[in-house]
Short mmCIF file of C-alpha atoms in Angstrom, two decimals:
data_model
loop_
_atom_site.label_atom_id
_atom_site.label_comp_id
_atom_site.label_asym_id
_atom_site.label_seq_id
_atom_site.Cartn_x
_atom_site.Cartn_y
_atom_site.Cartn_z
CA THR A 1 43.86 -102.75 -79.55
CA PHE A 2 42.05 -99.50 -78.78
CA SER A 3 45.14 -98.52 -76.80
CA LEU A 4 47.26 -98.84 -79.96
CA TRP A 5 44.95 -96.43 -81.78
CA TYR A 6 45.30 -94.09 -78.80
CA ILE A 7 48.99 -93.69 -79.64
CA GLY A 8 47.94 -92.49 -83.07
CA MET A 9 45.38 -90.14 -81.55
CA LEU A 10 48.14 -88.61 -79.47
CA GLN A 11 50.28 -88.17 -82.58
CA ASP A 12 47.33 -86.52 -84.35
CA TYR A 13 46.94 -84.13 -81.41
CA ALA A 14 50.65 -83.33 -81.60
CA ARG A 15 50.42 -82.62 -85.33
CA TYR A 16 47.25 -80.53 -85.40
CA GLY A 17 47.31 -78.80 -82.01
CA ALA A 18 49.76 -76.51 -80.27
CA ASP A 19 49.89 -78.00 -76.76
CA THR A 20 53.06 -80.05 -77.14
CA ASP A 21 53.76 -79.97 -73.39
CA PHE A 22 50.52 -81.89 -72.89
CA VAL A 23 51.63 -84.47 -75.47
CA LYS A 24 55.01 -84.83 -73.78
CA SER A 25 53.26 -85.55 -70.49
CA LYS A 26 51.39 -88.46 -72.12
CA ILE A 27 54.30 -90.17 -73.88
CA GLY A 28 55.03 -92.26 -70.78
CA GLY A 29 51.61 -93.84 -71.30
CA THR A 30 52.48 -94.90 -74.84
CA ARG A 31 55.53 -96.70 -73.49
CA GLN A 32 53.36 -98.59 -71.01
CA ILE A 33 50.99 -99.63 -73.81
CA LEU A 34 53.79 -101.04 -75.92
CA ASP A 35 55.34 -102.72 -72.87
CA TYR A 36 52.03 -104.53 -72.37
CA PHE A 37 51.97 -105.85 -75.93
CA LYS A 38 55.66 -106.72 -75.73
CA ARG A 39 54.74 -109.46 -73.25
CA TYR A 40 52.83 -111.27 -75.98
CA GLN A 41 55.31 -110.79 -78.82
CA GLN A 42 57.16 -113.90 -79.94
CA ALA A 43 60.83 -114.09 -80.88
CA ASP A 44 59.94 -113.02 -84.43
CA GLY A 45 57.91 -110.04 -83.20
CA ARG A 46 54.43 -111.40 -83.82
CA LEU A 47 51.68 -111.25 -81.24
CA LYS A 48 50.35 -114.60 -80.04
CA ASN A 49 47.35 -115.43 -77.89
CA THR A 50 47.02 -111.83 -76.74
CA PRO A 51 44.31 -111.63 -74.05
CA GLN A 52 41.38 -109.21 -73.78
CA TRP A 53 39.28 -107.93 -76.67
CA MET A 54 41.52 -107.72 -79.74
CA PHE A 55 38.98 -105.66 -81.68
CA THR A 56 39.59 -104.54 -85.25
CA ASP A 57 36.20 -103.80 -86.83
CA TRP A 58 32.57 -104.89 -86.99
CA VAL A 59 32.67 -107.23 -89.98
CA GLU A 60 29.45 -109.10 -90.76
CA ASN A 61 28.74 -112.24 -92.77
CA GLN A 62 32.37 -113.39 -92.55
CA LYS A 63 32.59 -116.61 -90.54
CA GLU A 64 36.14 -116.04 -89.30
CA TRP A 65 35.36 -112.59 -87.90
CA ARG A 66 33.89 -112.92 -84.42
CA ALA A 67 32.69 -110.01 -82.26
CA GLY A 68 34.92 -107.59 -84.13
CA VAL A 69 38.03 -109.79 -83.90
CA GLY A 70 39.69 -110.79 -87.16
CA PRO A 71 40.74 -114.28 -88.28
CA MET A 72 43.32 -116.03 -86.11
CA SER A 73 45.93 -118.54 -87.24
CA ALA A 74 45.76 -121.98 -85.64
CA ASN A 75 48.85 -121.00 -83.62
CA GLY A 76 47.18 -117.87 -82.18
CA THR A 77 48.74 -115.25 -84.46
CA SER A 78 46.99 -112.69 -86.66
CA ALA A 79 48.21 -110.45 -89.48
CA VAL A 80 45.75 -107.68 -88.73
CA LEU A 81 46.93 -107.52 -85.10
CA ASP A 82 50.58 -107.59 -86.12
CA PHE A 83 49.91 -104.73 -88.54
CA GLN A 84 48.17 -102.74 -85.81
CA LEU A 85 51.14 -103.28 -83.53
CA LEU A 86 53.56 -102.31 -86.30
CA TRP A 87 51.58 -99.12 -86.87
CA GLY A 88 51.60 -98.46 -83.11
CA TYR A 89 55.39 -98.76 -83.00
CA GLN A 90 55.72 -96.45 -86.02
CA VAL A 91 53.65 -93.60 -84.60
CA ALA A 92 55.25 -94.05 -81.16
CA ALA A 93 58.71 -93.83 -82.76
CA ASP A 94 57.69 -90.59 -84.45
CA LEU A 95 56.47 -89.15 -81.14
CA GLU A 96 59.64 -90.22 -79.32
CA THR A 97 61.85 -88.75 -82.05
CA LYS A 98 60.16 -85.37 -82.03
CA LEU A 99 58.97 -84.94 -78.45
CA GLY A 100 60.31 -87.81 -76.36
CA ASN A 101 63.45 -89.90 -75.93
CA ALA A 102 65.69 -90.94 -78.82
CA ALA A 103 66.60 -94.19 -77.05
CA PHE A 104 62.97 -95.34 -77.11
CA ALA A 105 62.69 -94.32 -80.76
CA ALA A 106 65.76 -96.44 -81.61
CA GLN A 107 64.33 -99.46 -79.79
CA TYR A 108 61.01 -99.08 -81.57
CA GLN A 109 62.80 -98.95 -84.92
CA LYS A 110 64.29 -102.37 -84.17
CA GLU A 111 60.81 -103.71 -83.42
CA ILE A 112 59.51 -102.14 -86.64
CA ALA A 113 62.23 -103.76 -88.77
CA MET A 114 61.65 -107.18 -87.22
CA LEU A 115 57.87 -107.00 -87.60
CA LYS A 116 58.12 -105.90 -91.22
CA ASN A 117 60.33 -108.88 -92.08
CA THR A 118 58.12 -111.33 -90.20
CA ILE A 119 54.82 -110.05 -91.55
CA ARG A 120 56.06 -110.33 -95.12
CA ALA A 121 57.47 -113.81 -94.55
CA LYS A 122 54.35 -115.15 -92.84
CA TYR A 123 51.41 -113.39 -94.51
CA TRP A 124 52.31 -112.20 -98.03
CA ASP A 125 50.60 -114.25 -100.76
CA ALA A 126 52.47 -113.66 -104.03
CA THR A 127 49.84 -115.54 -106.06
CA LYS A 128 47.08 -113.15 -104.97
CA ASN A 129 49.28 -110.06 -104.52
CA LEU A 130 47.70 -109.57 -101.11
CA PHE A 131 48.56 -109.95 -97.45
CA ALA A 132 46.53 -112.72 -95.82
CA ASP A 133 44.74 -112.29 -92.51
CA ARG A 134 46.42 -115.33 -91.02
CA GLU A 135 49.25 -117.77 -91.60
CA GLU A 136 47.06 -120.30 -93.40
CA LYS A 137 46.57 -117.70 -96.19
CA ASP A 138 42.90 -118.58 -96.61
CA GLN A 139 41.33 -115.32 -95.40
CA PHE A 140 41.85 -111.83 -96.80
CA SER A 141 40.45 -108.44 -95.82
CA GLN A 142 40.42 -104.76 -96.64
CA HIS A 143 41.73 -104.21 -93.11
CA THR A 144 45.00 -106.13 -93.38
CA ASN A 145 45.75 -104.77 -96.84
CA SER A 146 44.89 -101.17 -95.99
CA LEU A 147 47.34 -101.37 -93.10
CA ALA A 148 49.97 -102.89 -95.40
CA ILE A 149 49.84 -99.68 -97.43
CA LEU A 150 49.63 -97.32 -94.47
CA THR A 151 52.58 -98.89 -92.66
CA GLY A 152 54.72 -98.74 -95.80
CA LEU A 153 55.23 -102.49 -95.89
CA ALA A 154 53.89 -102.83 -99.42
CA THR A 155 56.28 -101.79 -102.19
CA ALA A 156 55.20 -99.18 -104.74
CA ALA A 157 54.18 -101.86 -107.25
CA GLU A 158 52.40 -103.89 -104.56
CA THR A 159 50.63 -100.77 -103.30
CA ASN A 160 49.08 -100.17 -106.70
CA GLN A 161 48.01 -103.82 -107.04
CA ILE A 162 46.60 -103.93 -103.51
CA ALA A 163 44.75 -100.63 -103.91
CA ASN A 164 43.05 -101.86 -107.07
CA GLN A 165 41.89 -104.97 -105.22
CA LEU A 166 40.69 -102.92 -102.26
CA ILE A 167 38.28 -101.30 -104.72
CA THR A 168 37.31 -104.22 -106.96
CA ASN A 169 37.83 -107.51 -105.06
CA ASN A 170 34.53 -108.35 -103.37
CA GLN A 171 36.07 -111.45 -101.78
CA LEU A 172 37.91 -109.28 -99.25
CA ALA A 173 36.24 -108.94 -95.86
CA PRO A 174 34.85 -105.39 -96.05
CA ALA A 175 35.65 -102.45 -93.81
CA SER A 176 32.70 -100.97 -91.92
CA ILE A 177 31.85 -97.26 -91.83
CA TYR A 178 34.43 -96.96 -89.02
CA PHE A 179 37.41 -98.68 -90.63
CA LYS A 180 36.74 -96.98 -93.95
CA TYR A 181 38.77 -94.14 -92.41
CA TYR A 182 41.90 -96.31 -92.77
CA LEU A 183 40.76 -97.85 -96.06
CA HIS A 184 40.33 -94.42 -97.60
CA GLN A 185 43.66 -93.20 -96.24
CA ALA A 186 45.34 -96.20 -97.84
CA LEU A 187 43.67 -95.54 -101.20
CA ILE A 188 44.68 -91.86 -101.00
CA LYS A 189 48.27 -92.84 -100.22
CA ALA A 190 48.12 -95.14 -103.26
CA GLY A 191 47.28 -92.15 -105.46
CA LYS A 192 43.54 -92.63 -105.83
CA GLY A 193 42.37 -89.63 -103.80
CA ASN A 194 40.64 -87.96 -106.75
CA ASP A 195 37.96 -90.64 -106.44
CA TYR A 196 37.21 -89.84 -102.79
CA LEU A 197 33.66 -88.58 -103.41
CA LYS A 198 32.84 -91.91 -105.07
CA TRP A 199 33.55 -93.83 -101.87
CA LEU A 200 30.83 -92.29 -99.70
CA ASP A 201 27.96 -94.67 -100.47
CA LYS A 202 27.48 -95.64 -96.82
CA TRP A 203 27.21 -92.01 -95.70
CA ARG A 204 24.78 -91.21 -98.51
CA GLU A 205 22.72 -94.20 -97.41
CA ASN A 206 22.62 -92.86 -93.85
CA ILE A 207 21.44 -89.47 -95.15
CA GLN A 208 18.77 -91.04 -97.36
CA MET A 209 17.41 -92.81 -94.29
CA GLY A 210 16.91 -89.45 -92.62
CA MET A 211 19.88 -89.69 -90.26
CA THR A 212 21.65 -86.48 -89.28
CA THR A 213 24.53 -88.27 -87.54
CA TRP A 214 26.34 -91.49 -88.46
CA ALA A 215 25.57 -95.07 -87.54
CA GLU A 216 28.06 -97.23 -85.67
CA THR A 217 28.09 -100.06 -88.22
CA SER A 218 27.54 -100.43 -91.94
CA ASN A 219 24.46 -102.61 -91.40
CA ILE A 220 21.92 -100.02 -90.30
CA ASP A 221 19.44 -102.75 -89.38
CA ASN A 222 21.82 -104.09 -86.74
CA THR A 223 23.52 -101.04 -85.26
CA ARG A 224 23.71 -100.13 -81.58
CA SER A 225 24.17 -96.42 -82.14
CA ASP A 226 22.84 -93.89 -84.64
CA CYS A 227 25.24 -91.21 -83.36
CA HIS A 228 28.72 -92.66 -83.44
CA ALA A 229 31.79 -90.45 -83.74
CA TRP A 230 33.96 -93.06 -85.40
CA GLY A 231 31.90 -92.99 -88.60
CA SER A 232 32.48 -89.28 -89.15
CA SER A 233 35.66 -89.41 -91.22
CA PRO A 234 34.22 -87.26 -94.06
CA ASN A 235 34.26 -84.40 -91.54
CA ILE A 236 38.05 -84.69 -91.78
CA GLU A 237 38.56 -85.75 -95.36
CA PHE A 238 36.52 -82.99 -97.00
CA TYR A 239 39.23 -80.67 -95.67
CA ARG A 240 42.31 -82.89 -95.56
CA THR A 241 41.72 -84.81 -98.80
CA ILE A 242 39.50 -82.76 -101.11
CA LEU A 243 40.79 -79.30 -100.14
CA GLY A 244 44.10 -80.98 -99.38
CA ILE A 245 44.95 -79.04 -96.21
CA ASP A 246 47.18 -81.01 -93.85
CA SER A 247 49.70 -80.45 -91.10
CA ASP A 248 53.35 -80.84 -92.05
CA GLY A 249 54.97 -80.71 -88.65
CA ILE A 250 54.49 -80.91 -84.89
CA GLY A 251 52.11 -78.20 -83.70
CA PHE A 252 50.95 -77.56 -87.30
CA SER A 253 54.22 -75.65 -87.70
CA LYS A 254 53.96 -75.95 -91.48
CA VAL A 255 51.18 -76.72 -93.89
CA ASN A 256 51.16 -79.12 -96.82
CA ILE A 257 48.34 -78.69 -99.31
CA GLN A 258 47.63 -81.42 -101.82
CA PRO A 259 44.06 -81.21 -103.15
CA HIS A 260 42.12 -84.12 -104.68
CA LEU A 261 39.40 -82.36 -106.63
CA GLY A 262 38.23 -85.21 -108.83
CA GLU A 263 35.51 -83.88 -111.12
CA LEU A 264 34.92 -80.71 -109.10
CA THR A 265 35.43 -77.41 -110.90
CA GLY A 266 35.11 -75.12 -107.90
CA ILE A 267 35.40 -75.49 -104.14
CA GLU A 268 36.65 -73.51 -101.14
CA GLY A 269 36.88 -73.91 -97.40
CA SER A 270 39.03 -73.41 -94.32
CA MET A 271 40.51 -75.60 -91.59
CA PRO A 272 41.14 -74.46 -88.00
CA HIS A 273 44.76 -73.87 -87.11
CA PRO A 274 46.40 -73.00 -83.75
CA LYS A 275 47.22 -69.57 -85.20
CA GLY A 276 43.86 -68.97 -86.87
CA SER A 277 42.80 -70.91 -89.96
CA VAL A 278 44.09 -72.18 -93.29
CA SER A 279 41.83 -71.52 -96.26
CA ALA A 280 41.97 -72.89 -99.78
CA SER A 281 39.99 -71.92 -102.87
CA TYR A 282 40.05 -73.63 -106.26
CA LYS A 283 38.12 -72.50 -109.33
CA LEU A 284 38.44 -73.68 -112.92
CA GLU A 285 38.12 -70.77 -115.37
CA ASN A 286 38.79 -70.93 -119.12
CA GLY A 287 40.85 -74.07 -118.76
CA LYS A 288 43.03 -72.77 -115.92
CA TRP A 289 42.74 -73.22 -112.19
CA LYS A 290 42.62 -70.10 -110.04
CA ILE A 291 44.03 -71.09 -106.66
CA GLN A 292 44.20 -69.04 -103.48
CA ILE A 293 45.76 -70.27 -100.25
CA ASN A 294 45.72 -68.21 -97.07
CA SER A 295 47.82 -69.64 -94.26
CA PRO A 296 49.22 -68.39 -90.93
CA VAL A 297 52.31 -70.58 -91.48
CA SER A 298 54.52 -71.34 -94.46
CA GLY A 299 54.50 -74.63 -96.29
CA SER A 300 53.98 -76.13 -99.72
CA LEU A 301 51.33 -76.75 -102.36
CA VAL A 302 51.52 -79.98 -104.37
CA TRP A 303 49.70 -79.60 -107.67
CA LYS A 304 49.80 -82.36 -110.29
CA GLY A 305 53.15 -83.59 -109.04
CA LYS A 306 54.75 -80.16 -108.83
CA THR A 307 55.64 -78.68 -105.42
CA VAL A 308 55.28 -74.92 -104.96
CA PRO A 309 56.36 -73.08 -101.76
CA LEU A 310 53.72 -71.21 -99.74
CA LYS A 311 54.45 -68.06 -97.78
CA VAL A 312 52.63 -66.83 -94.69
CA GLY A 313 49.48 -64.98 -95.75
CA VAL A 314 47.75 -64.99 -99.13
CA ASN A 315 49.18 -67.06 -101.99
CA GLN A 316 47.61 -66.88 -105.45
CA PHE A 317 48.33 -69.12 -108.43
CA SER A 318 47.08 -69.73 -111.95
CA MET A 319 47.76 -73.32 -112.96
#
């Protein structure tokens, strides 16, 4: 499963960096990864009895989660694995469309359509308004339901219902400090990004313990590493979510800025860009927001549902 996330890492590199020739040279590897998983897909697209370590997350005190592997159906299938494969096909299709081969993109779109239909048919529980972790519909997690939002499988109404349960339903198997990256992205996509600063309890706990880097797992008493890169998502989200600065094209060719300020009344910062940096400043004065965006590329600012074009250089607004 780590290889599926690698496809997404390559897409991230394509979006935020400028070395697209390097990305093109690696696309052949993404095809090999998906070819490997194709061997274990059934006629309906689902993975079954896939060998090796099908890791999703370190989830503790949940009897059906074993060594980081999520609940399996009696027949060897798993919703969380099917969602990870669906996501892998989606990001691979995007890479192929923009930097690779359209024929591969078209084939991946067929796989995406089939998986979406099958996942809904096999794992959606209409009584709970959640996707189950396995076909028996007796196990549910933040992982499966975060991926349902991120892959676009949940409808708009379902997304809202699922997002509320991701926050309030303590019966869901919880995401660790690592998988909270995807959990938080799902909640942001569901329109709850203004609450981002309220979701950082685990990081605050690490800091209170005197740590200057992040633990590998949420249970600090049972962690192998006190310096683990995969727990560092706030290093991204303070810029991408709170300041709202994000890439809007291959090679960061455009910028899309959609801040989630929550209860903040003033904040500023900058994000590295292949052509320099993108900076954003927000300050509430006398009931109006003073906004300044400085960008080396054009793009757009989304503010309270309204989209405003951004020019290269300094952009100033009073909202």
